[in-house]
């Protein structure tokens, strides 16, 4: 079994990006600038955003963190977004999800200028992605594609089961893996809570992408001998022996499947770091105005 090491690859790509940034700046170009809007005090969101800001520093980007309290009004948040849309120094920005319940996340996503939507959540980007046009691709799916590509995993003609149909991961990765593209051309089944015979479909799949947020959901009987497994789950489970009182586990029962699959992403250190790196890749494209001129 080979570990699909997202942590190591992420380091390599961040160094490549840092080199490109220095070349860009040396030739009179602009240093990429990412802003992140963080609302409230969800602990996981704080960790994710902190990682994004730290990664910006590692790659020589400028970064701006806009932190707002949980009780910010929707109107005020939309004003913050309008300010970031207009700020010429900022190439791209994200609004960390989830947002408090009184704020309409869809309205917020629509308010982001699609040219700065480095999360790829705006319908303009999502639609262009689905049509196979150039667009910002959401960070987790882009991170997964990059991980598969750099590890030389063949997807063309393979059967692939994606578990979970979220807008952020399951739905976009199912579209991307079935597109006519270098990492694509797979025959994709999107499994969700109403799917029947999910276990059988999984057990017949060459590639599994697990993105449902249920700890250790994928067991050995659901995995074909030699399958490629991408575990998107980052679940906190109580663990009194851990320093923080919890540990992170994926959506895949790693110990149960590790001897059956040909390669697998670890949790932590697999998809997670690649997500952050993919956001930097998108922000670099924004700074270079590669997609929207
Ligand atoms: N929450 C969980 N994943 C993401 C992500 O990729 N982007 C944003 N903005 N929020 C998230």
CSV table of C-alpha atoms and ligand atoms in Angstrom, one decimal:
chain,number,residue,atom,x,y,z
A,1,UNK,CA,0.0,0.0,0.0
A,2,UNK,CA,1.3,3.5,-0.9
A,3,UNK,CA,0.4,6.5,1.2
A,4,UNK,CA,-0.8,9.4,-0.8
A,5,UNK,CA,1.2,12.0,1.2
A,6,UNK,CA,-0.6,15.3,0.9
A,7,UNK,CA,1.6,16.9,3.6
A,8,UNK,CA,4.8,16.3,1.7
A,9,UNK,CA,3.4,17.2,-1.7
A,10,UNK,CA,1.8,20.3,-0.3
A,11,UNK,CA,5.3,21.4,0.9
A,12,UNK,CA,6.8,20.8,-2.5
A,13,UNK,CA,4.0,22.7,-4.3
A,14,UNK,CA,4.2,25.6,-1.8
A,15,UNK,CA,7.9,25.9,-2.5
A,16,UNK,CA,7.2,25.9,-6.2
A,17,UNK,CA,4.6,28.6,-5.8
A,18,UNK,CA,7.0,30.6,-3.6
A,19,UNK,CA,9.6,30.4,-6.3
A,20,UNK,CA,7.1,31.6,-8.9
A,21,UNK,CA,6.0,34.4,-6.7
A,22,UNK,CA,9.6,35.7,-6.3
A,23,UNK,CA,10.1,35.5,-10.0
A,24,UNK,CA,6.9,37.4,-10.6
A,25,UNK,CA,7.7,40.1,-8.1
A,26,UNK,CA,11.3,40.4,-9.4
A,27,UNK,CA,9.9,41.0,-12.9
A,28,UNK,CA,7.7,43.8,-11.6
A,29,UNK,CA,4.6,41.8,-11.0
A,30,UNK,CA,2.3,41.9,-8.1
A,31,UNK,CA,2.7,39.8,-4.9
A,32,UNK,CA,-0.5,37.7,-4.6
A,33,UNK,CA,-2.8,38.8,-1.9
A,34,UNK,CA,-5.5,36.6,-0.3
A,35,UNK,CA,-8.0,37.7,2.2
A,36,UNK,CA,-10.1,35.4,4.5
A,37,UNK,CA,-13.3,36.4,6.3
A,38,UNK,CA,-13.9,34.5,9.5
A,39,UNK,CA,-17.2,34.9,11.3
A,40,UNK,CA,-17.8,33.7,14.8
A,41,UNK,CA,-15.8,31.3,16.9
A,42,UNK,CA,-16.2,27.8,15.4
A,43,UNK,CA,-13.0,26.1,16.5
A,44,UNK,CA,-12.4,24.0,13.4
A,45,UNK,CA,-12.9,27.1,11.2
A,46,UNK,CA,-10.3,29.0,13.2
A,47,UNK,CA,-7.8,26.2,12.7
A,48,UNK,CA,-8.5,26.1,8.9
A,49,UNK,CA,-8.2,29.8,8.5
A,50,UNK,CA,-5.1,30.0,10.6
A,51,UNK,CA,-3.6,27.3,8.3
A,52,UNK,CA,-4.6,29.3,5.2
A,53,UNK,CA,-2.9,32.5,6.5
A,54,UNK,CA,0.2,30.6,7.5
A,55,UNK,CA,0.4,29.0,4.1
A,56,UNK,CA,0.2,32.4,2.5
A,57,UNK,CA,3.3,33.5,4.4
A,58,UNK,CA,5.1,30.3,3.4
A,59,UNK,CA,4.5,31.0,-0.2
A,60,UNK,CA,5.3,34.7,-0.1
A,61,UNK,CA,1.7,35.9,-0.4
A,62,UNK,CA,0.2,38.9,1.3
A,63,UNK,CA,-2.7,37.9,3.5
A,64,UNK,CA,-5.4,39.7,5.3
A,65,UNK,CA,-7.6,38.2,8.0
A,66,UNK,CA,-11.0,39.9,8.5
A,67,UNK,CA,-12.5,38.6,11.7
A,68,UNK,CA,-16.1,39.4,12.7
A,69,UNK,CA,-18.3,38.4,15.7
A,70,UNK,CA,-21.0,35.7,15.5
A,71,UNK,CA,-23.7,38.3,15.7
A,72,UNK,CA,-22.6,40.4,12.7
A,73,UNK,CA,-25.7,41.2,10.6
A,74,UNK,CA,-26.0,39.9,7.1
A,75,UNK,CA,-26.1,43.5,5.8
A,76,UNK,CA,-22.8,44.3,7.6
A,77,UNK,CA,-21.2,41.1,6.2
A,78,UNK,CA,-22.3,42.0,2.7
A,79,UNK,CA,-20.7,45.4,3.2
A,80,UNK,CA,-17.4,43.7,4.2
A,81,UNK,CA,-17.6,41.6,1.0
A,82,UNK,CA,-18.3,44.7,-1.1
A,83,UNK,CA,-15.2,46.3,0.3
A,84,UNK,CA,-13.1,43.3,-0.6
A,85,UNK,CA,-14.6,43.2,-4.1
A,86,UNK,CA,-13.5,46.8,-4.6
A,87,UNK,CA,-10.1,46.6,-2.9
A,88,UNK,CA,-7.7,46.5,-5.9
A,89,UNK,CA,-4.8,45.1,-3.8
A,90,UNK,CA,-6.8,41.9,-3.0
A,91,UNK,CA,-6.6,39.3,-5.7
A,92,UNK,CA,-8.9,36.8,-4.1
A,93,UNK,CA,-10.8,36.1,-0.9
A,94,UNK,CA,-12.8,33.5,0.8
A,95,UNK,CA,-15.6,33.6,3.4
A,96,UNK,CA,-15.0,30.6,5.7
A,97,UNK,CA,-18.1,28.3,6.0
A,98,UNK,CA,-20.2,27.5,7.9
A,99,UNK,CA,-21.7,30.9,8.6
A,100,UNK,CA,-24.0,31.6,11.6
A,101,UNK,CA,-27.7,30.5,10.9
A,102,UNK,CA,-29.1,34.0,10.6
A,103,UNK,CA,-26.9,34.7,7.6
A,104,UNK,CA,-27.9,33.4,4.2
A,105,UNK,CA,-24.7,31.7,2.9
A,106,UNK,CA,-26.1,31.6,-0.7
A,107,UNK,CA,-26.6,35.4,-0.7
A,108,UNK,CA,-23.0,35.8,0.6
A,109,UNK,CA,-21.6,33.5,-2.1
A,110,UNK,CA,-23.4,35.4,-4.8
A,111,UNK,CA,-22.1,38.7,-3.4
A,112,UNK,CA,-18.5,37.7,-4.0
A,113,UNK,CA,-17.1,39.0,-7.3
A,114,UNK,CA,-16.6,35.8,-9.3
A,115,UNK,CA,-13.2,37.1,-10.5
A,116,UNK,CA,-12.0,37.0,-6.8
A,117,UNK,CA,-13.9,33.9,-5.9
A,118,UNK,CA,-10.8,31.7,-5.3
A,119,UNK,CA,-13.0,29.1,-3.4
A,120,UNK,CA,-14.8,28.5,-6.7
A,121,UNK,CA,-18.2,28.5,-5.0
A,122,UNK,CA,-19.9,31.3,-7.1
A,123,UNK,CA,-22.3,29.9,-9.7
A,124,UNK,CA,-20.3,31.6,-12.4
A,125,UNK,CA,-17.2,29.5,-11.4
A,126,UNK,CA,-19.2,26.3,-10.6
A,127,UNK,CA,-21.1,26.6,-13.8
A,128,UNK,CA,-18.0,27.1,-15.9
A,129,UNK,CA,-16.3,24.2,-14.1
A,130,UNK,CA,-19.3,21.9,-15.0
A,131,UNK,CA,-19.1,23.1,-18.6
A,132,UNK,CA,-15.4,22.3,-18.8
A,133,UNK,CA,-14.4,26.0,-19.2
A,134,UNK,CA,-11.6,27.6,-17.3
A,135,UNK,CA,-12.6,28.6,-13.8
A,136,UNK,CA,-11.6,28.6,-10.2
A,137,UNK,CA,-12.1,25.0,-9.0
A,138,UNK,CA,-13.1,24.5,-5.4
A,139,UNK,CA,-10.0,23.9,-3.2
A,140,UNK,CA,-10.7,20.5,-1.9
A,141,UNK,CA,-11.5,18.9,-5.3
A,142,UNK,CA,-8.6,20.7,-6.9
A,143,UNK,CA,-6.3,19.4,-4.1
A,144,UNK,CA,-7.5,15.9,-4.7
A,145,UNK,CA,-7.0,16.1,-8.5
A,146,UNK,CA,-3.5,17.5,-7.9
A,147,UNK,CA,-2.7,14.7,-5.4
A,148,UNK,CA,-3.8,12.0,-7.9
A,149,UNK,CA,-2.0,13.6,-10.8
A,150,UNK,CA,1.3,14.1,-8.9
A,151,UNK,CA,1.2,10.5,-7.6
A,152,UNK,CA,0.6,9.2,-11.2
A,153,UNK,CA,-2.8,7.7,-10.3
A,154,UNK,CA,-4.7,6.7,-13.5
A,155,UNK,CA,-8.3,7.8,-13.5
A,156,UNK,CA,-9.2,7.4,-17.2
A,157,UNK,CA,-11.7,4.5,-17.7
A,158,UNK,CA,-11.8,3.7,-14.0
A,159,UNK,CA,-14.9,3.2,-11.9
A,160,UNK,CA,-15.1,5.8,-9.2
A,161,UNK,CA,-17.6,6.1,-6.3
A,162,UNK,CA,-17.9,9.4,-4.5
A,163,UNK,CA,-19.6,9.3,-1.2
A,164,UNK,CA,-21.4,12.5,-0.3
A,165,UNK,CA,-23.0,15.2,-2.5
A,166,UNK,CA,-22.0,18.4,-0.8
A,167,UNK,CA,-21.5,21.5,-2.9
A,168,UNK,CA,-18.0,21.9,-1.7
A,169,UNK,CA,-16.6,18.4,-2.3
A,170,UNK,CA,-18.9,15.5,-3.4
A,171,UNK,CA,-20.7,17.2,-6.2
A,172,UNK,CA,-17.8,19.1,-7.8
A,173,UNK,CA,-15.3,16.1,-7.5
A,174,UNK,CA,-17.9,13.9,-9.2
A,175,UNK,CA,-18.2,16.4,-12.1
A,176,UNK,CA,-14.4,16.8,-12.3
A,177,UNK,CA,-13.5,13.1,-12.4
A,178,UNK,CA,-16.0,12.5,-15.2
A,179,UNK,CA,-14.8,15.4,-17.3
A,180,UNK,CA,-12.8,14.9,-20.4
A,181,UNK,CA,-9.5,15.9,-18.9
A,182,UNK,CA,-6.1,14.6,-17.9
A,183,UNK,CA,-7.3,13.7,-14.4
A,184,UNK,CA,-10.9,12.7,-15.4
A,185,UNK,CA,-12.6,10.3,-17.8
A,186,UNK,CA,-13.7,8.1,-14.9
A,187,UNK,CA,-17.1,6.5,-14.7
A,188,UNK,CA,-18.4,8.2,-11.6
A,189,UNK,CA,-21.2,7.1,-9.2
A,190,UNK,CA,-22.3,9.7,-6.7
A,191,UNK,CA,-23.5,8.0,-3.5
A,192,UNK,CA,-25.6,9.8,-0.9
A,193,UNK,CA,-28.0,9.1,2.0
A,194,UNK,CA,-30.8,7.7,-0.3
A,195,UNK,CA,-28.5,5.5,-2.3
A,196,UNK,CA,-29.3,1.8,-2.4
A,197,UNK,CA,-26.7,-0.9,-2.6
A,198,UNK,CA,-24.0,1.6,-1.7
A,199,UNK,CA,-21.8,-1.1,-0.2
A,200,UNK,CA,-21.9,-3.2,-3.4
A,201,UNK,CA,-21.1,-0.2,-5.6
A,202,UNK,CA,-18.2,0.8,-3.4
A,203,UNK,CA,-16.8,-2.8,-3.4
A,204,UNK,CA,-16.8,-2.8,-7.2
A,205,UNK,CA,-15.1,0.6,-7.5
A,206,UNK,CA,-11.5,1.3,-8.6
A,207,UNK,CA,-11.4,4.6,-6.8
A,208,UNK,CA,-13.3,5.8,-3.7
A,209,UNK,CA,-13.6,9.4,-2.6
A,210,UNK,CA,-15.2,9.5,0.8
A,211,UNK,CA,-16.7,12.9,1.8
A,212,UNK,CA,-19.6,12.3,4.1
A,213,UNK,CA,-18.3,13.4,7.5
A,214,UNK,CA,-19.0,10.1,9.3
A,215,UNK,CA,-15.9,8.8,11.2
A,216,UNK,CA,-14.6,5.4,9.9
A,217,UNK,CA,-17.6,4.9,7.6
A,218,UNK,CA,-15.7,2.9,4.9
A,219,UNK,CA,-15.0,-0.6,6.1
A,220,UNK,CA,-12.9,-3.4,4.5
A,221,UNK,CA,-16.0,-5.1,2.9
A,222,UNK,CA,-16.7,-2.0,0.9
A,223,UNK,CA,-13.2,-1.8,-0.6
A,224,UNK,CA,-12.1,-3.7,-3.7
A,225,UNK,CA,-8.6,-5.3,-3.6
A,226,UNK,CA,-6.2,-2.7,-5.0
A,227,UNK,CA,-8.6,0.3,-4.9
A,228,UNK,CA,-7.4,3.9,-4.6
A,229,UNK,CA,-8.9,5.6,-1.6
A,230,UNK,CA,-9.2,9.4,-1.1
A,231,UNK,CA,-10.4,10.2,2.4
A,232,UNK,CA,-11.8,13.7,2.7
A,233,UNK,CA,-13.1,13.3,6.2
A,234,UNK,CA,-11.7,15.4,9.1
A,235,UNK,CA,-13.7,14.2,12.1
A,236,UNK,CA,-13.0,15.1,15.7
A,237,UNK,CA,-13.5,12.1,18.0
A,238,UNK,CA,-13.1,12.2,21.8
A,239,UNK,CA,-9.8,10.8,23.0
A,240,UNK,CA,-8.9,11.3,26.7
A,241,UNK,CA,-5.3,10.3,26.0
A,242,UNK,CA,-4.8,13.0,23.4
A,243,UNK,CA,-3.4,16.4,24.4
A,244,UNK,CA,-6.4,18.3,23.1
A,245,UNK,CA,-8.9,15.7,24.3
A,246,UNK,CA,-9.7,14.7,20.7
A,247,UNK,CA,-8.1,13.2,17.7
A,248,UNK,CA,-8.8,13.5,14.0
A,249,UNK,CA,-10.1,10.5,12.0
A,250,UNK,CA,-11.2,10.3,8.4
A,251,UNK,CA,-14.4,8.9,6.8
A,252,UNK,CA,-12.4,5.7,6.1
A,253,UNK,CA,-11.5,3.0,8.7
A,254,UNK,CA,-7.8,3.3,7.8
A,255,UNK,CA,-6.6,0.3,9.8
A,256,UNK,CA,-9.3,-2.0,8.4
A,257,UNK,CA,-8.6,-1.1,4.7
A,258,UNK,CA,-4.9,-0.3,4.6
A,259,UNK,CA,-3.9,-3.8,3.5
A,260,UNK,CA,-6.6,-4.1,0.9
A,261,UNK,CA,-6.2,-0.9,-1.1
A,262,UNK,CA,-3.3,0.1,-3.4
A,263,UNK,CA,-3.0,3.6,-2.1
A,264,UNK,CA,-4.8,5.8,0.4
A,265,UNK,CA,-4.6,9.3,1.8
A,266,UNK,CA,-3.9,9.5,5.5
A,267,UNK,CA,-5.9,11.6,8.0
A,268,UNK,CA,-4.4,14.0,9.0
A,269,UNK,CA,-1.8,14.7,6.3
A,270,UNK,CA,-3.7,13.7,3.1
A,271,UNK,CA,-6.4,15.8,1.6
A,272,UNK,CA,-6.3,18.5,4.3
A,273,UNK,CA,-3.0,20.1,3.4
A,274,UNK,CA,-3.8,19.8,-0.3
A,275,UNK,CA,-6.9,21.9,0.2
A,276,UNK,CA,-4.9,24.8,1.6
A,277,UNK,CA,-2.3,24.5,-1.2
A,278,UNK,CA,-5.0,24.4,-3.9
A,279,UNK,CA,-6.3,27.7,-2.5
A,280,UNK,CA,-2.9,29.2,-3.0
A,281,UNK,CA,-2.8,27.8,-6.5
A,282,UNK,CA,-6.1,29.6,-7.2
A,283,UNK,CA,-4.9,32.8,-5.6
A,284,UNK,CA,-1.8,32.8,-7.8
A,285,UNK,CA,-4.0,32.3,-10.9
A,286,UNK,CA,-6.1,35.3,-9.6
A,287,UNK,CA,-3.0,37.5,-9.2
A,288,UNK,CA,-1.8,36.6,-12.7
A,289,UNK,CA,-5.4,37.2,-14.0
A,290,UNK,CA,-5.2,33.9,-15.8
A,291,UNK,CA,-8.9,33.1,-15.9
A,292,UNK,CA,-10.6,36.5,-16.0
A,293,UNK,CA,-8.6,39.2,-17.7
B,1,LIG,N1,-15.5,25.2,5.1
B,1,LIG,C1,-15.0,24.0,4.9
B,1,LIG,N2,-14.3,23.9,3.7
B,1,LIG,C2,-14.3,25.2,3.2
B,1,LIG,C3,-13.6,25.7,2.1
B,1,LIG,O1,-13.0,25.1,1.3
B,1,LIG,N3,-13.8,27.0,1.9
B,1,LIG,C4,-14.5,27.8,2.8
B,1,LIG,N4,-14.7,29.1,2.5
B,1,LIG,N5,-15.1,27.3,3.8
B,1,LIG,C5,-15.0,26.0,4.1
